[in-house]
Short mmCIF file of C-alpha atoms in Angstrom, two decimals:
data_model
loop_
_atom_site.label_atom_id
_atom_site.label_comp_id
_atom_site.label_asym_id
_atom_site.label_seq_id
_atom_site.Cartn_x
_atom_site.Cartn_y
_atom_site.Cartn_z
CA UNK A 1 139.82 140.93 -43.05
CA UNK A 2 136.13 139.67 -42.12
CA UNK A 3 135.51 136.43 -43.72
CA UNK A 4 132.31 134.15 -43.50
CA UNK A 5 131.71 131.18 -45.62
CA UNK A 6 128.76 129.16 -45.54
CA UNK A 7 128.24 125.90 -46.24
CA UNK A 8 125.63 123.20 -46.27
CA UNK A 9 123.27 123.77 -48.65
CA UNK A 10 121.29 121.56 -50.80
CA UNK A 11 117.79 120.05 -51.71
CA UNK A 12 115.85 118.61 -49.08
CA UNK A 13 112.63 116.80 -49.35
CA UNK A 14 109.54 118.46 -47.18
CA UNK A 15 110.41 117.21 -43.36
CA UNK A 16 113.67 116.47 -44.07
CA UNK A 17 116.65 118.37 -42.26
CA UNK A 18 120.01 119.83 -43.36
CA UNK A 19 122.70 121.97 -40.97
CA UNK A 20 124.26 124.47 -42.43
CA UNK A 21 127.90 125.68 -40.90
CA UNK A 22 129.20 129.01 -41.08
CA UNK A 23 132.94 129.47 -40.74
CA UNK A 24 134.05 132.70 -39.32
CA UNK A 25 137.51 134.24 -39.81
CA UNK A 26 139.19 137.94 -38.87
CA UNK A 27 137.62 138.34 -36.06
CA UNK A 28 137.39 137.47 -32.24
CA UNK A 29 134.38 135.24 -32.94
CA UNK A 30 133.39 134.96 -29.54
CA UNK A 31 132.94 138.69 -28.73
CA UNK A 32 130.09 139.10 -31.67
CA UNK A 33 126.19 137.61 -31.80
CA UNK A 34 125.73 136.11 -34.85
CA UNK A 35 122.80 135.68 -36.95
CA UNK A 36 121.17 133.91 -39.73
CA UNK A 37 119.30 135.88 -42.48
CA UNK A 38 117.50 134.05 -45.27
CA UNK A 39 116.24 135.32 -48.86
CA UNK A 40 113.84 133.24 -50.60
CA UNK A 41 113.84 133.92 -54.33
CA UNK A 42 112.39 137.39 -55.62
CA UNK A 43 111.53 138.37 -52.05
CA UNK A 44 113.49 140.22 -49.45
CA UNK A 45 115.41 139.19 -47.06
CA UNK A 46 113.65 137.82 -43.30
CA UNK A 47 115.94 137.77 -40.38
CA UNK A 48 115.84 133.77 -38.78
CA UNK A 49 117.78 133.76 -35.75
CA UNK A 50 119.83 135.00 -33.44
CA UNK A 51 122.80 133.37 -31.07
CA UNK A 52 125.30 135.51 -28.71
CA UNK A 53 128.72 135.75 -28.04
CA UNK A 54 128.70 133.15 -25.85
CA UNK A 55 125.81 130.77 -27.28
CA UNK A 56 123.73 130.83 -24.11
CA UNK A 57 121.29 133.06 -25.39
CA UNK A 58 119.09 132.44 -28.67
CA UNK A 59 116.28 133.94 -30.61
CA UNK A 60 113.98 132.88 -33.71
CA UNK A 61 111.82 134.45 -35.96
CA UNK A 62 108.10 132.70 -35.52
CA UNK A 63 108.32 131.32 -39.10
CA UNK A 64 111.03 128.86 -37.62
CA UNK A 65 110.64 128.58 -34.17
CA UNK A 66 110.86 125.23 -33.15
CA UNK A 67 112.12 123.90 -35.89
CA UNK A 68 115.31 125.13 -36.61
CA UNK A 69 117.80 125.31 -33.78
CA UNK A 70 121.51 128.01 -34.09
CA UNK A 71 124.15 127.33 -32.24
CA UNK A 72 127.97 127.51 -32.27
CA UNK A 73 131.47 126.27 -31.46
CA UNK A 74 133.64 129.25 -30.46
CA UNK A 75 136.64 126.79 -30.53
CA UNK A 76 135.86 125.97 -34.04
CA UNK A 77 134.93 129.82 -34.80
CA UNK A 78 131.79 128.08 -36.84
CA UNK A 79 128.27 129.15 -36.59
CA UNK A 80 125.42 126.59 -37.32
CA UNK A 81 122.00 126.16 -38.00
CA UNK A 82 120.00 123.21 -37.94
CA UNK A 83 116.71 123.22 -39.46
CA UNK A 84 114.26 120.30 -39.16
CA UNK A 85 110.53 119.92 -40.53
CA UNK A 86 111.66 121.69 -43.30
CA UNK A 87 109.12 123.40 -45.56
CA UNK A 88 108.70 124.35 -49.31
CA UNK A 89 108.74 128.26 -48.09
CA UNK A 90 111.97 127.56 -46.56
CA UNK A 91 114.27 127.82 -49.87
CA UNK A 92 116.04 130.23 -49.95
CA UNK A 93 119.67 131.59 -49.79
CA UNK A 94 120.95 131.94 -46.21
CA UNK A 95 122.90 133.99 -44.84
CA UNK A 96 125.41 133.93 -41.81
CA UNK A 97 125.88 138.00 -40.88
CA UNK A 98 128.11 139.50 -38.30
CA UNK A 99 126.11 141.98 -35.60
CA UNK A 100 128.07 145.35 -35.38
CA UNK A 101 126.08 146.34 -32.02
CA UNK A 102 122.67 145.87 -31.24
CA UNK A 103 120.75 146.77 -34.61
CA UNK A 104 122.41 146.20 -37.88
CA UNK A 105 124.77 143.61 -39.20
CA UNK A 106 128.12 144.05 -40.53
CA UNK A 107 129.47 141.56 -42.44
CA UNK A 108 127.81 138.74 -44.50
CA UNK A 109 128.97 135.66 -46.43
CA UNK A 110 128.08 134.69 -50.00
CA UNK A 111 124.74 132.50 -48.75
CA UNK A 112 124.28 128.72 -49.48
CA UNK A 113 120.92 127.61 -51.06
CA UNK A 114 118.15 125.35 -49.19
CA UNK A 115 115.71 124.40 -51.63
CA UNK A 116 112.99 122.38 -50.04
CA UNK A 117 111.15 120.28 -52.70
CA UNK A 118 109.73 116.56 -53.77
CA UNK B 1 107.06 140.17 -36.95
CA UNK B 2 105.33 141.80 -40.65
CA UNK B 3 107.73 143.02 -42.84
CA UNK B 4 108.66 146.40 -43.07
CA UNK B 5 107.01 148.41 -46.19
CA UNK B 6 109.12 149.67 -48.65
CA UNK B 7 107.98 150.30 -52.17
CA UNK B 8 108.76 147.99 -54.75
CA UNK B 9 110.39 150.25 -57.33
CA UNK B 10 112.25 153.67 -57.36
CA UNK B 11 114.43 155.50 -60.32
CA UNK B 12 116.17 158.64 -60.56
CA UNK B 13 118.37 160.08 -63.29
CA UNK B 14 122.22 160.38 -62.46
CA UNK B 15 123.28 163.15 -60.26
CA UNK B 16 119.67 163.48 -58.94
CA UNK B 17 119.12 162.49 -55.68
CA UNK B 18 115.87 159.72 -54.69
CA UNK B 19 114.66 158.78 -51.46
CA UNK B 20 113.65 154.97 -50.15
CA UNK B 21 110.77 155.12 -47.74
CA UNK B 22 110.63 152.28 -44.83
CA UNK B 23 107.39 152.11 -42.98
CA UNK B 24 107.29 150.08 -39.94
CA UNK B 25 105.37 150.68 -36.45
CA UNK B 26 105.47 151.81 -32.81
CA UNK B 27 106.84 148.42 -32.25
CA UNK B 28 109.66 148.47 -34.41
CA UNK B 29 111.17 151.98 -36.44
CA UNK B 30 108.72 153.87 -34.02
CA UNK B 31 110.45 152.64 -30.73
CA UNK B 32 114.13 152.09 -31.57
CA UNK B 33 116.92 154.04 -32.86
CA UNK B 34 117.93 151.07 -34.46
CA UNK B 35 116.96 151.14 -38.22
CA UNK B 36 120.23 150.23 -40.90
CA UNK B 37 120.15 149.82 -44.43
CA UNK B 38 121.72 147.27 -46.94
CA UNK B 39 122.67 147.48 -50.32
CA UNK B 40 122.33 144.23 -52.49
CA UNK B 41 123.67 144.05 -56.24
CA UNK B 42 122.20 140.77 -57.98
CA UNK B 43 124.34 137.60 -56.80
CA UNK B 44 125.84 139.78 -54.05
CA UNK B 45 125.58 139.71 -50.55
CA UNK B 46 124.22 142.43 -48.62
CA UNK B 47 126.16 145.23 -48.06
CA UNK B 48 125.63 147.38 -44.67
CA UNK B 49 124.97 151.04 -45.61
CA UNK B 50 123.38 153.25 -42.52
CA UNK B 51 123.24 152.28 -39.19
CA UNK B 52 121.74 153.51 -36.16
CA UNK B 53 119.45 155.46 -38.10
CA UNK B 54 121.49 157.83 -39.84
CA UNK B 55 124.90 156.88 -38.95
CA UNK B 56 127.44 155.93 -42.23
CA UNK B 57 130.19 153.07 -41.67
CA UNK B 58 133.57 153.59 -42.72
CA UNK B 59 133.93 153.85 -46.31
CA UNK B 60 130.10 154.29 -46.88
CA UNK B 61 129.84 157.62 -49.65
CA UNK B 62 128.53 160.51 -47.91
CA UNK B 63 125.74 160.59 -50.81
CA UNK B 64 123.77 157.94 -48.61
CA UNK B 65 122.20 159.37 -45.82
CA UNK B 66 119.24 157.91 -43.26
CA UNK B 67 116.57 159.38 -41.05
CA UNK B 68 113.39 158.85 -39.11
CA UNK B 69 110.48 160.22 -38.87
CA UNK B 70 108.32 158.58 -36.14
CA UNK B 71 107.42 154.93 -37.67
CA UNK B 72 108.68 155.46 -41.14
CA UNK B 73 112.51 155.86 -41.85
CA UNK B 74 113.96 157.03 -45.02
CA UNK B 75 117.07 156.66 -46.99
CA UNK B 76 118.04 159.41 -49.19
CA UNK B 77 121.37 158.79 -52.47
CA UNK B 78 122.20 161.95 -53.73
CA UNK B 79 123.85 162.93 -56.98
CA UNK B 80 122.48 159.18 -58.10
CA UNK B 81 125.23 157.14 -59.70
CA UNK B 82 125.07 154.49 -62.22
CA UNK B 83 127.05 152.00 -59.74
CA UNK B 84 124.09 152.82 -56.96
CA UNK B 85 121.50 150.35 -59.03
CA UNK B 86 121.09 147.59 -56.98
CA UNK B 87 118.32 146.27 -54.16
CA UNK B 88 117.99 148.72 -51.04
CA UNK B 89 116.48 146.66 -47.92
CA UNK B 90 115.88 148.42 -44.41
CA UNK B 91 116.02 146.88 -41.61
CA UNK B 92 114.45 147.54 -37.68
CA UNK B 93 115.16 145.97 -34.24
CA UNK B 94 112.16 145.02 -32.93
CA UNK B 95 113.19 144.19 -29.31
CA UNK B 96 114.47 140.74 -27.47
CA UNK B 97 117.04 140.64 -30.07
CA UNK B 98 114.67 140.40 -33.02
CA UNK B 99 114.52 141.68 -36.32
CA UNK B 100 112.30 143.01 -39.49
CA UNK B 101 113.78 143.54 -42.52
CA UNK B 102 111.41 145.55 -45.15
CA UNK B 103 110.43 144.49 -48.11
CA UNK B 104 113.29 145.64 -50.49
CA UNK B 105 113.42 148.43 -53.26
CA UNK B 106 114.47 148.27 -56.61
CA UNK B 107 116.77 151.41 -57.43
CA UNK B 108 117.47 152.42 -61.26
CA UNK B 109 119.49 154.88 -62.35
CA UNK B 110 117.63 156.31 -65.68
#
């Protein structure tokens, strides 16, 4: 069975930083892209970043580029994300989510909340 | 990278059916075969519920179905059930291994 479980979550003051982990189980981790998706509350959800199979390859949404910064440890089968410069419009729950193929995602974990406030 | 429109709020009585509109462009839904939808009850995590368009995954009722129609894609729940409330969000590639999600519907069942 496909298991993710984030973690990492908490408040942040504006331009602080936080990592949030993603631990992956049920799967051969290192096969799949994985992604961050993010929901801030009442709104849909935005799709942050990207990282492949192998974590040489990465993508961001604009909103975060530069700031925040995915990567992974394939020994560890744990997805990260660091985000920096962190902004009120940041909060939100994230998600870690499992690519199927190119073009939809899977499986998703529970979400831990970022909340971004003085 | 705009969201994907969707519109905000859509009900149906049970056993009808209701369709979920998803308007995107000629960069995104227009260009790709690559449009999937998610099903969200409150406090859940979404749930993947057409891929590829129009394709179901395992376990997925038959009563959801997806299409396209150049840059607008629709999902369509027939004979509505009460357990089919929840939040419907669709969701395009938009090339270089990016994504648009839309803007998320509302769905009650009357």
């Amino acid at each position: 069975e496909v298991q993710l479980l984030e973690s990492g979550g908490g408040l942040v003051q504006p331009g602080g930083s936080l990592r949030l982990s993603c631990a992956a189980s049920g799967f051969t981790f290192n096969t799949y892209a994985m992604n961050w998706v993010r929901q801030a509350p009442g709104r849909g959800l935005e799709w942050v970043s990207t990282l492949s199979g192998s974590g040489g390859s990465t993508y961001y949404a604009d909103s975060v580029k530069g700031r925040f910064t995915i990567s992974r440890d394939n020994s560890k089968d744990t997805l990260y994300l660091q985000m920096n410069s962190l902004r009120a419009e940041d909060t939100g729950l994230y998600y870690c989510a499992k690519i199927r193929q190119l073009g939809s995602f899977d499986y998703w974990g529970q979400g831990t909340l970022v909340t971004v406030s003085s | 990278q705009s969201a994907l429109t969707q519109p905000a709020s859509v009900s149906g009585s049970p056993g009808q059916s209701i369709t979920i509109s998803c308007t995107g462009t000629s960069s995104d839904i227009g260009y790709y075969d690559y449009v999937s939808w998610y099903q969200q009850h409150p406090g859940k995590a979404p749930k993947l519920m057409i891929y590829d368009v129009s394709k179901r995954p395992s376990g997925v009722s038959y009563r959801f179905s997806g299409s396209k129609s150049g840059n607008t894609a629709s999902l369509t729940i027939s004979g509505l059930q009460a357990e089919d409330e929840a939040d419907y969000s669709c969701c395009s590639y938009a090339g270089y291994s990016t994504y648009v999600f839309g803007t998320g519907t509302n769905v009650t069942v009357l």
